[in-house]
XYZ file of C-alpha atoms in Angstrom:
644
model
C -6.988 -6.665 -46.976
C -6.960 -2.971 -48.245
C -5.855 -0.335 -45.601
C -9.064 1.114 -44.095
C -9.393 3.884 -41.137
C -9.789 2.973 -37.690
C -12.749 4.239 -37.470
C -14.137 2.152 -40.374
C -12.585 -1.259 -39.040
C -14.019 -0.811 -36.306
C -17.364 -0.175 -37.650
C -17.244 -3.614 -39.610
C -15.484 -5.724 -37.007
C -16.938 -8.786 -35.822
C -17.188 -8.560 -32.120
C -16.588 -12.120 -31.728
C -14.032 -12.678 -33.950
C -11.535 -10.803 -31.049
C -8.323 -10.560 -30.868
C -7.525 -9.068 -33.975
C -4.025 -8.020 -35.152
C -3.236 -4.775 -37.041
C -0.359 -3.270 -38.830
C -0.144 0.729 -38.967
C -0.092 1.843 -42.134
C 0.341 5.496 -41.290
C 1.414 6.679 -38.186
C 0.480 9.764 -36.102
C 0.836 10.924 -32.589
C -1.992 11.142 -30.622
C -2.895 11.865 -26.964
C -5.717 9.857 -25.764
C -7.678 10.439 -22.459
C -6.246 7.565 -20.271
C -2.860 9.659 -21.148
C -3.969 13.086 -20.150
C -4.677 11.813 -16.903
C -1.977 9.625 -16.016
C 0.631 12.171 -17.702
C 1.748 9.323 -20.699
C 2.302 9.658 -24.419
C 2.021 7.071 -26.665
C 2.921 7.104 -30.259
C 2.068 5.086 -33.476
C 4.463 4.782 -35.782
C 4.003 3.007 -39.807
C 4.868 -0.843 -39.435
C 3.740 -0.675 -35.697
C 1.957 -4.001 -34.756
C -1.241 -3.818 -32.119
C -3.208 -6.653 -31.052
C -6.911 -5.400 -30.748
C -7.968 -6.983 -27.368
C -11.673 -5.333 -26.591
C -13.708 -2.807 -28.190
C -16.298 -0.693 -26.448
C -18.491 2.046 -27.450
C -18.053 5.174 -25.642
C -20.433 7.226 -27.359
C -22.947 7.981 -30.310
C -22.736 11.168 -32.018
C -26.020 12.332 -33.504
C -26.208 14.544 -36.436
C -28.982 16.305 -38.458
C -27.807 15.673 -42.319
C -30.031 19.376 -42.858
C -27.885 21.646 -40.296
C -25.283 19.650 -39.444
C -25.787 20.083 -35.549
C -24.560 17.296 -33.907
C -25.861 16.137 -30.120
C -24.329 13.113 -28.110
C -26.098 9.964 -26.401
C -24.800 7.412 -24.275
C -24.394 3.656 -25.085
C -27.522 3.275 -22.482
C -30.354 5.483 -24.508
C -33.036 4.100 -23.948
C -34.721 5.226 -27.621
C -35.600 2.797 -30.423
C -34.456 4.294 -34.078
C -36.241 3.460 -37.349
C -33.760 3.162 -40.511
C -35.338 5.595 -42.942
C -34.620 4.176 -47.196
C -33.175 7.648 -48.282
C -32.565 11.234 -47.317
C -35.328 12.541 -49.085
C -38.557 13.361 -48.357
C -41.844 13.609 -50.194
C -44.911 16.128 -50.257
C -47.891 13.599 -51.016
C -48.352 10.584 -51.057
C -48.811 10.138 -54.466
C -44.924 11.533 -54.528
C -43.637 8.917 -52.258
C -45.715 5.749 -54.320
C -44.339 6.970 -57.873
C -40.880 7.295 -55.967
C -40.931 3.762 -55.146
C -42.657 2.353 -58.460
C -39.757 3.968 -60.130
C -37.557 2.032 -57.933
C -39.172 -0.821 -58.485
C -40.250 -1.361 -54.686
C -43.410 -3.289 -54.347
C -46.121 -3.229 -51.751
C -46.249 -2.665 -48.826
C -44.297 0.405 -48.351
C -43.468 1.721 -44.977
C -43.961 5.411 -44.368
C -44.185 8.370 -41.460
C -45.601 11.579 -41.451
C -43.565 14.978 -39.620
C -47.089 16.497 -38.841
C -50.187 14.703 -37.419
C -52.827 13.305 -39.697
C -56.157 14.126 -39.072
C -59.378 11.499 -40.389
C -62.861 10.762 -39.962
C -61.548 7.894 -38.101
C -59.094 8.697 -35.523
C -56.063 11.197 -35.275
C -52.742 9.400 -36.304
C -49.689 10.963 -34.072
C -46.909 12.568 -36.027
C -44.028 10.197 -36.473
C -46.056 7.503 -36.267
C -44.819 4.443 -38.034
C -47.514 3.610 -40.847
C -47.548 0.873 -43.902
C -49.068 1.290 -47.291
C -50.312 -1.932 -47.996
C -52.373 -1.501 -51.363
C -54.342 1.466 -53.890
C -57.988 1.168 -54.392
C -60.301 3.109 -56.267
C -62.883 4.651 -54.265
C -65.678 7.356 -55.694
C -63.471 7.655 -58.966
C -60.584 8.943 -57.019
C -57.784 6.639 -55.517
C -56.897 6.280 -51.754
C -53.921 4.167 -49.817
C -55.313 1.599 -47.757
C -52.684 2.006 -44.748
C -52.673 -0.665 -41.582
C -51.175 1.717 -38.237
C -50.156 -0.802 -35.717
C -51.694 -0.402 -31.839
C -51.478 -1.883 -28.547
C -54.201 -3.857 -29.078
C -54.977 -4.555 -32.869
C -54.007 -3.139 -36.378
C -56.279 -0.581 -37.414
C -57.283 0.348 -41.165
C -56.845 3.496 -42.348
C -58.061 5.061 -45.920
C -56.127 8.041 -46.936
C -56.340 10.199 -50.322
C -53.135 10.306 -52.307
C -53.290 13.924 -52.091
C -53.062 13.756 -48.227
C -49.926 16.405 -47.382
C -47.083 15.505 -45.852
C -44.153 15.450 -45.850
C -43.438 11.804 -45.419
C -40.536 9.782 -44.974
C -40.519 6.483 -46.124
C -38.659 3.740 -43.550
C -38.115 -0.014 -43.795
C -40.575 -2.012 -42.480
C -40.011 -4.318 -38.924
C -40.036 -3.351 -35.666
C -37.894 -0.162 -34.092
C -34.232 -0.949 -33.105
C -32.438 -0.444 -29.638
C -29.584 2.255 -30.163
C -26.908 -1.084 -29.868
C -28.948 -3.082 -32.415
C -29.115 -0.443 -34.976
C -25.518 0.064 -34.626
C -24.465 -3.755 -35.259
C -26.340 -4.328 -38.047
C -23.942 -3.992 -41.105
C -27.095 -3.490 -43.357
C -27.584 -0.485 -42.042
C -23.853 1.011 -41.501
C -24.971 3.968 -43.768
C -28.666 4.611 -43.424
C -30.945 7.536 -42.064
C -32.691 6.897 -38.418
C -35.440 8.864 -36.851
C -36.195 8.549 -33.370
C -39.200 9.677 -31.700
C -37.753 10.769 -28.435
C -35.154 12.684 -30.652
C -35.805 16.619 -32.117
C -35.138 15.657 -35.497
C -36.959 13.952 -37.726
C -33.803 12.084 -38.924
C -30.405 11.550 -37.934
C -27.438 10.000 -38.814
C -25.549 7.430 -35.949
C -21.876 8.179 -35.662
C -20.682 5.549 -33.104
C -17.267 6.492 -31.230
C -15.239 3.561 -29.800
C -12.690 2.961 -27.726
C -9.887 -0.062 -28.759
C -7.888 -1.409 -25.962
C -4.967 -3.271 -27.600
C -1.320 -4.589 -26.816
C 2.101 -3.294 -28.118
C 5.310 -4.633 -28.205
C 6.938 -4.536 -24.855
C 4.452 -1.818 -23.486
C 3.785 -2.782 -19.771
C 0.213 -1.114 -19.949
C -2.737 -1.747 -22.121
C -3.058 0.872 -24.948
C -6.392 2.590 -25.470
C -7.270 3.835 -28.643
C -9.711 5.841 -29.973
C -11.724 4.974 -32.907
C -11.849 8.538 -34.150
C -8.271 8.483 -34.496
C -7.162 9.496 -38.092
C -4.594 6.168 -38.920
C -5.193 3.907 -41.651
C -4.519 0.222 -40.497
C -4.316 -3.213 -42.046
C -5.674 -6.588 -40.412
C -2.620 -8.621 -40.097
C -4.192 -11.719 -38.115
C -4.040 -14.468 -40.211
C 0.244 -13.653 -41.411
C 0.614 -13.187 -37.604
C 0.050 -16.173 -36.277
C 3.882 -16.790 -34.969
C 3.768 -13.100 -33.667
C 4.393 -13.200 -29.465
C 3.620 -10.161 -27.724
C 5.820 -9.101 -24.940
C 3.834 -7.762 -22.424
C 5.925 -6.168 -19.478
C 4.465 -7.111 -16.431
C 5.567 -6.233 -12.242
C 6.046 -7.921 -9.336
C 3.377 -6.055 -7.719
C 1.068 -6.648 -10.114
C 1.418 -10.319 -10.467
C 1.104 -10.124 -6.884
C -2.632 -8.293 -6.935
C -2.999 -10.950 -10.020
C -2.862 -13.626 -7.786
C -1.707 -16.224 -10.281
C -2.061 -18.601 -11.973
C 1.246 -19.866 -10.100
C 3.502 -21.391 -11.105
C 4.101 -17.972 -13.383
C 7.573 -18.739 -15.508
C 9.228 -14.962 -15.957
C 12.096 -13.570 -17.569
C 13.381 -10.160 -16.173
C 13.569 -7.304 -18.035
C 14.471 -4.437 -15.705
C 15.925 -4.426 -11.970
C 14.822 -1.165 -10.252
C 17.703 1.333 -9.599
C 18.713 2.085 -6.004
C 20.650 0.913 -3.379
C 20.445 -3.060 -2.559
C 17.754 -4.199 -0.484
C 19.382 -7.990 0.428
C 22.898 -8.810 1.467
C 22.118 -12.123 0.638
C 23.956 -14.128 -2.520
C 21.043 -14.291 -4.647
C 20.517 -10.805 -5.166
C 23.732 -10.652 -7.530
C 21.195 -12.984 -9.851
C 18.992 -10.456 -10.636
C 20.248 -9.695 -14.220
C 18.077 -8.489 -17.092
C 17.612 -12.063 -19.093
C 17.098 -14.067 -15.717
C 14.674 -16.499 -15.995
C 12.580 -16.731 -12.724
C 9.662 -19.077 -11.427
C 6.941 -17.410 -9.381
C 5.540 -20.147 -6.870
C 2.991 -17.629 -5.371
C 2.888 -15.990 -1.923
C 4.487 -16.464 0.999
C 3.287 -17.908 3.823
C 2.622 -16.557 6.684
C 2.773 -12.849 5.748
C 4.558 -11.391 8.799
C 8.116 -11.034 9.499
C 10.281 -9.773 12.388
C 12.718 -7.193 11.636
C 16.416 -7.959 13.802
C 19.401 -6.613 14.873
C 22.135 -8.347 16.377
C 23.590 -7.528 20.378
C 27.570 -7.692 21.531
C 28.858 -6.042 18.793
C 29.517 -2.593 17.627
C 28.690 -2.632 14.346
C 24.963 -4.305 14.620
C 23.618 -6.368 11.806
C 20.052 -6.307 10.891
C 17.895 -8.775 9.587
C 14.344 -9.996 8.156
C 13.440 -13.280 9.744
C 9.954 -15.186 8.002
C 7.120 -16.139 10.472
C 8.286 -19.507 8.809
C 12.164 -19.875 10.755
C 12.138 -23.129 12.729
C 15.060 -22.364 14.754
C 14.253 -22.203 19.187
C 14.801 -19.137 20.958
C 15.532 -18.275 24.666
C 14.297 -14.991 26.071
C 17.125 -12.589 27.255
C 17.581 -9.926 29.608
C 16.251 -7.003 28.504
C 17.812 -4.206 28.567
C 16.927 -0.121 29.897
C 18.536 3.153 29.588
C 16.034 5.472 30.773
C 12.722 5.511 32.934
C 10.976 5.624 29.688
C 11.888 2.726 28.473
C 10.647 0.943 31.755
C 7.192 2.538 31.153
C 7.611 0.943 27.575
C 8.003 -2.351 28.413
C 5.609 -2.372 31.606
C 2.142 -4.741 30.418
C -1.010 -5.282 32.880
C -0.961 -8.418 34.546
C 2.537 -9.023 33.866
C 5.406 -7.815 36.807
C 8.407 -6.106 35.362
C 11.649 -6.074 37.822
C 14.812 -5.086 36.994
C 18.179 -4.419 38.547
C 20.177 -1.355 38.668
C 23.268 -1.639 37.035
C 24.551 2.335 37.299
C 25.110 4.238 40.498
C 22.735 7.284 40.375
C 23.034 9.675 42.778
C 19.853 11.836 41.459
C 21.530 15.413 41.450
C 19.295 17.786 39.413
C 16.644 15.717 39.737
C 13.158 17.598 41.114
C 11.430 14.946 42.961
C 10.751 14.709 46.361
C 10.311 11.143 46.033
C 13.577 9.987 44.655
C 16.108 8.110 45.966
C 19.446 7.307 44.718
C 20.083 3.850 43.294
C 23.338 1.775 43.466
C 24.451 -1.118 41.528
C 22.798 -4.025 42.395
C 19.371 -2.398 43.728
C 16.344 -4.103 42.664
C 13.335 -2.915 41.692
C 9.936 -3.656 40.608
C 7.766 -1.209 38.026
C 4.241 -0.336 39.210
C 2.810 1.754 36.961
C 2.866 5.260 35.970
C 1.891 8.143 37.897
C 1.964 11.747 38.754
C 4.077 14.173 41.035
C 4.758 17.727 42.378
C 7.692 19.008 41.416
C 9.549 21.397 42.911
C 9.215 24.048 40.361
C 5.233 23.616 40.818
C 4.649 21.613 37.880
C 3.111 18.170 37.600
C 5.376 15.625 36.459
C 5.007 12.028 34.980
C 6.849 9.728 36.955
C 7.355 5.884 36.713
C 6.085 3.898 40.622
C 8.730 1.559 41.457
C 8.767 -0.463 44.344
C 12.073 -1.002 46.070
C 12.840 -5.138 46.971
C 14.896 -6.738 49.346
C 17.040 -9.842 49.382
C 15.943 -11.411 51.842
C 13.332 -14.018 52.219
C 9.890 -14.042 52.482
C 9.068 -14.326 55.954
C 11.214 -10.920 56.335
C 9.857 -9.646 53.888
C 6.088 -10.394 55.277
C 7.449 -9.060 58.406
C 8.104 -5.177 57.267
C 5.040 -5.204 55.282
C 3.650 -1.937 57.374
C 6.827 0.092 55.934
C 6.481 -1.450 52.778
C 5.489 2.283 51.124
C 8.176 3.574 52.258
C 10.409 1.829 49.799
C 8.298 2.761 46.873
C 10.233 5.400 44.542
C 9.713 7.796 41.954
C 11.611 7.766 38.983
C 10.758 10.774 36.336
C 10.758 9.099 32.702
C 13.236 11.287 31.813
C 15.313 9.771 34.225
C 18.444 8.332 32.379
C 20.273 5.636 34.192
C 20.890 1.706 33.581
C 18.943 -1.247 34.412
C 18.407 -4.882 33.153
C 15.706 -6.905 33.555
C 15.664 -10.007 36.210
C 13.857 -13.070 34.947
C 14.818 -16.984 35.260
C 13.232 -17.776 32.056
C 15.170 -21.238 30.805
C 12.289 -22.298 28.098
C 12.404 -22.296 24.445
C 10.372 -20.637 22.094
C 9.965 -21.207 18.316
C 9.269 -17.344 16.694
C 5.475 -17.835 16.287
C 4.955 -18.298 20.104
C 7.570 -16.102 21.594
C 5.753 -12.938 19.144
C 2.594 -14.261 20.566
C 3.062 -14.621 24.358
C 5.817 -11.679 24.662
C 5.584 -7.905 23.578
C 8.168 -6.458 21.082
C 10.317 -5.451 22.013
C 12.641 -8.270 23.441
C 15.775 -9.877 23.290
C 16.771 -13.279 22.742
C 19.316 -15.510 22.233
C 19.045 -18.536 19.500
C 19.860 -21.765 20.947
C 18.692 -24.426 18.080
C 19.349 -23.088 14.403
C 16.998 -24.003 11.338
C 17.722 -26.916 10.037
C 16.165 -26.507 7.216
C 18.489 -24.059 6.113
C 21.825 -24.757 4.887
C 23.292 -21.748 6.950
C 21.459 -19.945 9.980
C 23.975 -17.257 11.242
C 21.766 -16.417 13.858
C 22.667 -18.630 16.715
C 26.776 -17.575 15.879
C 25.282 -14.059 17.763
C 25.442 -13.601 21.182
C 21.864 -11.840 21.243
C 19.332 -10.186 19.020
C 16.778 -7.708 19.585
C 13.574 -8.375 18.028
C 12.249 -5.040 17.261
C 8.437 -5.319 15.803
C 6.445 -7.564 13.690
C 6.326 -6.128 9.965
C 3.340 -7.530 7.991
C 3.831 -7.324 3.960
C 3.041 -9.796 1.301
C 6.228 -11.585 -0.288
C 6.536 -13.790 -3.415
C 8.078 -17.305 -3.074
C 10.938 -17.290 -6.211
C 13.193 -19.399 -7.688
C 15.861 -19.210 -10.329
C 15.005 -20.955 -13.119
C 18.627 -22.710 -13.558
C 18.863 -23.825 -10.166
C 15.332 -24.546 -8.752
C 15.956 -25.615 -5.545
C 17.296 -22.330 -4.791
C 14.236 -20.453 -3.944
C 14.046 -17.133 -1.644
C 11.073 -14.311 -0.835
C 11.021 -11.066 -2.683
C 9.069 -7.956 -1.653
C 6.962 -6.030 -4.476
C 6.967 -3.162 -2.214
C 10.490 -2.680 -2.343
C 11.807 -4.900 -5.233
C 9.423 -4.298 -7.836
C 11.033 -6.681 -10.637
C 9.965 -5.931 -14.435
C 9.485 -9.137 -15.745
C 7.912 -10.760 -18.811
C 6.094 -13.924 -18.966
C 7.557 -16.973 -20.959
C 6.329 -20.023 -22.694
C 6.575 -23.412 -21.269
C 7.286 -25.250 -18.303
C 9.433 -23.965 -15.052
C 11.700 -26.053 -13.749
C 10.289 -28.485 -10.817
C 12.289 -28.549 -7.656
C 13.202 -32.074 -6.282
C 11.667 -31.771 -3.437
C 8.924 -29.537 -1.256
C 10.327 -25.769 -1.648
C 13.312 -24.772 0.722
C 12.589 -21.315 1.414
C 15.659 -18.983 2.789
C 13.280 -17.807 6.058
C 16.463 -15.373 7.345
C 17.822 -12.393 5.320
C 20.334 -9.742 5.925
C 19.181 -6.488 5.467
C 21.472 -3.590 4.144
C 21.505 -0.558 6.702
C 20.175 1.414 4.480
C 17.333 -0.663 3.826
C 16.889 -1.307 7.570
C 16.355 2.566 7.979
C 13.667 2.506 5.767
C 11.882 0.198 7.103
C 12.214 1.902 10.589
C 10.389 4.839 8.911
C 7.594 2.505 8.170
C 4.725 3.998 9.871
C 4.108 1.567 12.716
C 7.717 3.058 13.899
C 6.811 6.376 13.202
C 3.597 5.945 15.449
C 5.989 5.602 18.428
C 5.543 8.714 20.513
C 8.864 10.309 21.547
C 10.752 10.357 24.793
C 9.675 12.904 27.678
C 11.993 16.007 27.381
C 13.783 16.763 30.843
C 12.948 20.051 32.448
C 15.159 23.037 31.633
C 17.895 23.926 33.872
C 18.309 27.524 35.630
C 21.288 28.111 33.011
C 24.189 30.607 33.825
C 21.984 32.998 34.120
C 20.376 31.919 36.698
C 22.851 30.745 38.391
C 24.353 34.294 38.662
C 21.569 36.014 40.322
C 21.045 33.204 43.213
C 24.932 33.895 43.784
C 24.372 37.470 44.086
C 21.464 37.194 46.643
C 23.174 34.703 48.801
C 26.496 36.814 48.484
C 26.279 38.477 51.858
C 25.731 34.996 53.493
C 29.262 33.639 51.673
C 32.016 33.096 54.269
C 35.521 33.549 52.021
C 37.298 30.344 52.090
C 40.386 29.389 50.664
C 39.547 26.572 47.818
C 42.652 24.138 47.791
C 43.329 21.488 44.931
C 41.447 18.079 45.729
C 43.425 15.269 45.644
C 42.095 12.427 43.320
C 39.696 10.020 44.931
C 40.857 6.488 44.149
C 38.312 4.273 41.823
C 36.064 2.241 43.513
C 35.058 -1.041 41.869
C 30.954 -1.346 41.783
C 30.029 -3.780 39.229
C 30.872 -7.327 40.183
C 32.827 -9.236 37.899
C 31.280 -10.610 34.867
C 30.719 -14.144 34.363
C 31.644 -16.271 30.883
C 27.886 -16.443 30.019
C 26.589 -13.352 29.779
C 23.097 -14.196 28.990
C 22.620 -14.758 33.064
C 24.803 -11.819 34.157
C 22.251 -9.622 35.745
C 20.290 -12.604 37.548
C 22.990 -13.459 39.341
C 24.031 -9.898 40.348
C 23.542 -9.698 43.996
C 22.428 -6.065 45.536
C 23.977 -4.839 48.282
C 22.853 -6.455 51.518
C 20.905 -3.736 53.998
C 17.995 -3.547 56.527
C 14.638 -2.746 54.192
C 14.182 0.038 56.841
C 16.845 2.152 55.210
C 15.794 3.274 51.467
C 19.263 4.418 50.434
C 22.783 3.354 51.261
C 25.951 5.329 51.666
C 29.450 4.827 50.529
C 31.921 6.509 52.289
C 34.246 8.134 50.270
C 37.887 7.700 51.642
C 38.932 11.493 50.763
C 36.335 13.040 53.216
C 38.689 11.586 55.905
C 40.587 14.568 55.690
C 38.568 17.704 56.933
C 38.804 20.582 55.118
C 39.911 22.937 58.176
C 42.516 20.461 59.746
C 46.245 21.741 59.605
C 47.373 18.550 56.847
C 44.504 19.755 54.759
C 46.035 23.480 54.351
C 49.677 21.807 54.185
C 48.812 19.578 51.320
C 49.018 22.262 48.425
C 52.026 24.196 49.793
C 54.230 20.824 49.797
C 52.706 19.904 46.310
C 54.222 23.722 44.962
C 57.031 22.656 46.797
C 57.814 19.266 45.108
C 56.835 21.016 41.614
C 59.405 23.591 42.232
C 62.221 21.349 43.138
């Protein structure tokens, strides 16, 4: 085949004989639309190979072969167009018969007039399709017997040669659609007139659009058919030709198949590593991979380990088998408590920090000790003392002892309730006696996140679980993104879940058959996560949603500290401030036990009547009074040892 344009192979393609393979014969840069807006180049080169995929016709240019004005329609004009036989037309009709006798063109003759004809009979519209079936003789002058179709029947019209036109002569049938006209090779080069059109005739200049397939392009290529390249059809010498297509993760994910897809990679995204795990080191351009399909179920937990100080994090699959026991959770602040409080559902918790409440403005608070138990309410108001309303967290204090005693001070029992402000910071664990185990699915379901467990029965379907080797984890939300199920293609039975989102693999898709695992698929359902990768995910926006901490309220500062010492100055008795000697460390926190999963259910509070809200240590230095005589000999026998 000769090298044609574009525009021309196009023009004579046969829709149905798609695909079609060209070579570039001369290359030139263009910028098509689909480029302008997505900001891409693309460039031909001579020898280039494209395989012609679809063709569809954008638009039809109209132009007036007189004036050369040009006007555009869409593919869905309604209009019908009548080929016309030449560009010419004739004065009489005795012009346009002789025309076609010289041409050798025999009866009937099909024929339109620019200007309406006016008989005895009726009034003929201009541009009215008409046929000249035959000349008689009538009165010693001649006349064209001419049949003008209607709605209902043909009707005969006689009109004198000399009738005035002018007249364009058009083939006879009936009137094309715009698409019909244009497929019809006969008529690739002929002169239309439409009625719903200005012009008597026109010439159809179709404009298509190719969407083809390059050599490792990852997109398809759209092509214009107006584009000035000469090309060759190459189809039947390219037979052995295989066009690598680049194709992503994320894509073959919105594919959906058809799975088993066999891959090859052909680009590993730059950044830091998402995975610890060992089969990240085999993603290598020239890997061969098997996509099985998604994963199933589409939710994971995100985890980080407890007892350590360097925490490890990890992705755990809605799929892990292993049995978990609920934990102790853990609190830090008031806040936290109001966090974790859920209707229906008590929340107590034991105090595991001494808090003595100074600087705290609430009339309601009482100081906690190790030990003290407490149970959350809910969340409330309060007066402060500076006038403002503050959010505070309702606990109720409890008591050791039994029930019947505990029924028996019921009429004071609002007098133990307390008021903690949330920004309260202070320690506190939670008390439960919960022995059962959970598989993941359950515990997610029954439990909000988030909560800490401890894994008592690893997943045996994995070869390794290192969770149960921790002494605790934290399960800290429920993240739900689609994964692919992959293998590698020289060791099947190795198969783990990949994230488009955030390992977007460039892959290519390969001939024959993947490699069949033994067995049903072992899945890895547990991966470590890089810390990096773990702090993106906390900036996913179900994380970000999380509303912040309650600021505490702002101190008087120096400042103010300065003028309440000068107003109470003439109330200040001088005093002379002596040294104080160290107070010996008290032991409050009783001694931990070799499980410490059950610590803080065992801890026992300190034993007092639930009439008194608040119990007092006595500190051995206040034995000494600050105006006794030992307590102004003290620093003169301590200058007295130094000197010596």
């Amino acid at each position: 085949m000769e090298p044609v344009s574009l525009q021309d192979f196009v023009c004579a393609l046969d829709l149905a004989s798609l695909p079609r393979v060209l070579r570039v014969c001369s290359g030139v840069y263009f910028q098509g639309s689909i480029y302008e807006i997505s900001g891409n180049e693309c460039c031909l080169s001579t020898g280039d190979l494209i395989k012609v995929t679809q063709v569809r016709l954008q638009k039809v240019v109209c132009e007036n072969p007189g004036t050369g004005q040009t006007m555009e329609i869409t593919p869905s004009f309604c209009g019908h167009f009548s080929p016309l036989t030449g560009p010419q037309s004739y004065a009489t009709l005795e012009e346009l018969l002789s025309a076609a006798t010289r041409r050798s063109k025999k009866l009937p003759i099909g024929f339109m007039s620019t200007h309406r004809i006016t008989t005895e009979a009726r009034v003929v519209p201009r541009d009215q399709p008409l046929l000249l079936e035959d000349v008689e003789a009538y009165h010693r002058t001649y006349r064209a017997r001419c049949v003008l179709d209607t709605e209902t029947r043909p009707f005969i019209l006689h009109l004198p040669l000399s009738q005035k036109g002018p007249f364009w002569e058009w083939e006879p049938g009936a009137p094309r659609p715009l698409l019909q006209a244009l497929q019809d090779p006969a008529l690739s080069d002929r002169l239309f007139t439409c009625p719903t059109l200005p012009w008597r005739s026109l010439i159809l200049r179709p404009q298509y659009e190719l969407q083809a397939i390059m050599h490792l392009r990852r997109t398809i290529v759209k092509i214009p058919s107006t584009l000035e390249v000469d090309v060759e059809d190459v189809t039947a010498s390219s037979q052995h030709i295989h066009f690598i297509q680049p194709l992503l993760l994320s894509e073959a994910l919105a594919r959906g198949g058809p799975f088993p897809l066999p891959t090859e990679i052909l680009e590993v995204p730059e950044g830091p590593p998402v995975f610890l795990s060992p089969w990240i080191g085999s993603l290598q351009k020239g890997q061969k991979l098997c996509i099985h399909g998604l994963a199933s179920p589409p939710w994971r937990v995100l985890v980080s380990t407890k007892g350590r100080k360097v925490p490890r994090h990890f992705l755990i699959s809605g799929a892990y088998q292993g049995k978990l026991r609920r934990r102790p959770r853990e609190f830090l602040t008031a806040y936290d408590l109001l966090g974790a409080l859920r209707p229906g559902q008590p929340l107590r918790v034991v105090a595991t920090k001494d808090c003595e409440g100074e600087g705290i403005d609430s009339p309601g608070f009482a100081s906690l000790a190790v030990g003290d138990r407490l149970e959350v309410l809910r969340c409330g108001q309060a007066h402060g003392a500076k006038g403002q309303d503050i959010d505070v967290l309702v606990c109720q204090r409890l008591s050791d002892q039994a029930k019947e005693e505990e029924e028996e001070y019921a009429e004071i029992e609002d007098e133990d309730q307390i008021l903690l402000p949330l920004y309260f910071s202070s320690s506190f664990v939670e008390e439960m006696s919960d022995n059962r185990r959970y598989n993941l699915e359950d515990l997610t379901a029954q439990f909000p996140l988030p909560c800490e467990v401890k894994v008592v029965a690893k997943d045996s379907s994995l070869p390794v679980d290192p969770l149960p080797s921790f002494p605790g984890l934290r399960l800290e939300d429920k993240i739900t993104e689609p994964f692919l199920v992959v293998s590698l293609d020289s060791n099947p039975d190795m198969c783990f879940e990949i994230p488009p989102r955030w390992l977007d693999l460039t892959v290519a898709e390969t001939e024959g058959q993947p490699g069949q695992p033994a067995g049903p698929l072992a899945v890895a359902t547990v991966e470590e996560l890089t810390e990096a990768f773990y702090y993106t995910l906390r900036q996913l926006p179900d994380f970000e949603n999380q509303p912040p901490p309650p600021r505490p309220p702002k101190s008087q500062g120096l400042r103010g500290q300065k003028k309440q010492s000068g107003k109470d100055k003439s109330r200040q008795v001088p005093i002379y401030r002596t040294p104080l000697l160290p107070k010996p460390k008290m032991k409050t926190l009783p001694q931990i036990a070799k499980d410490s999963s059950n610590t803080y259910s065992k801890v026992s509070a300190h034993r007092k009547d639930p009439r008194h809200t608040k119990s007092v240590t006595k500190d051995p230095g206040e034995s000494l009074s600050a105006h006794s005589p030992l307590s102004l000999l003290l620093p003169c026998l301590l200058c007295s040892c130094l000197y010596l």
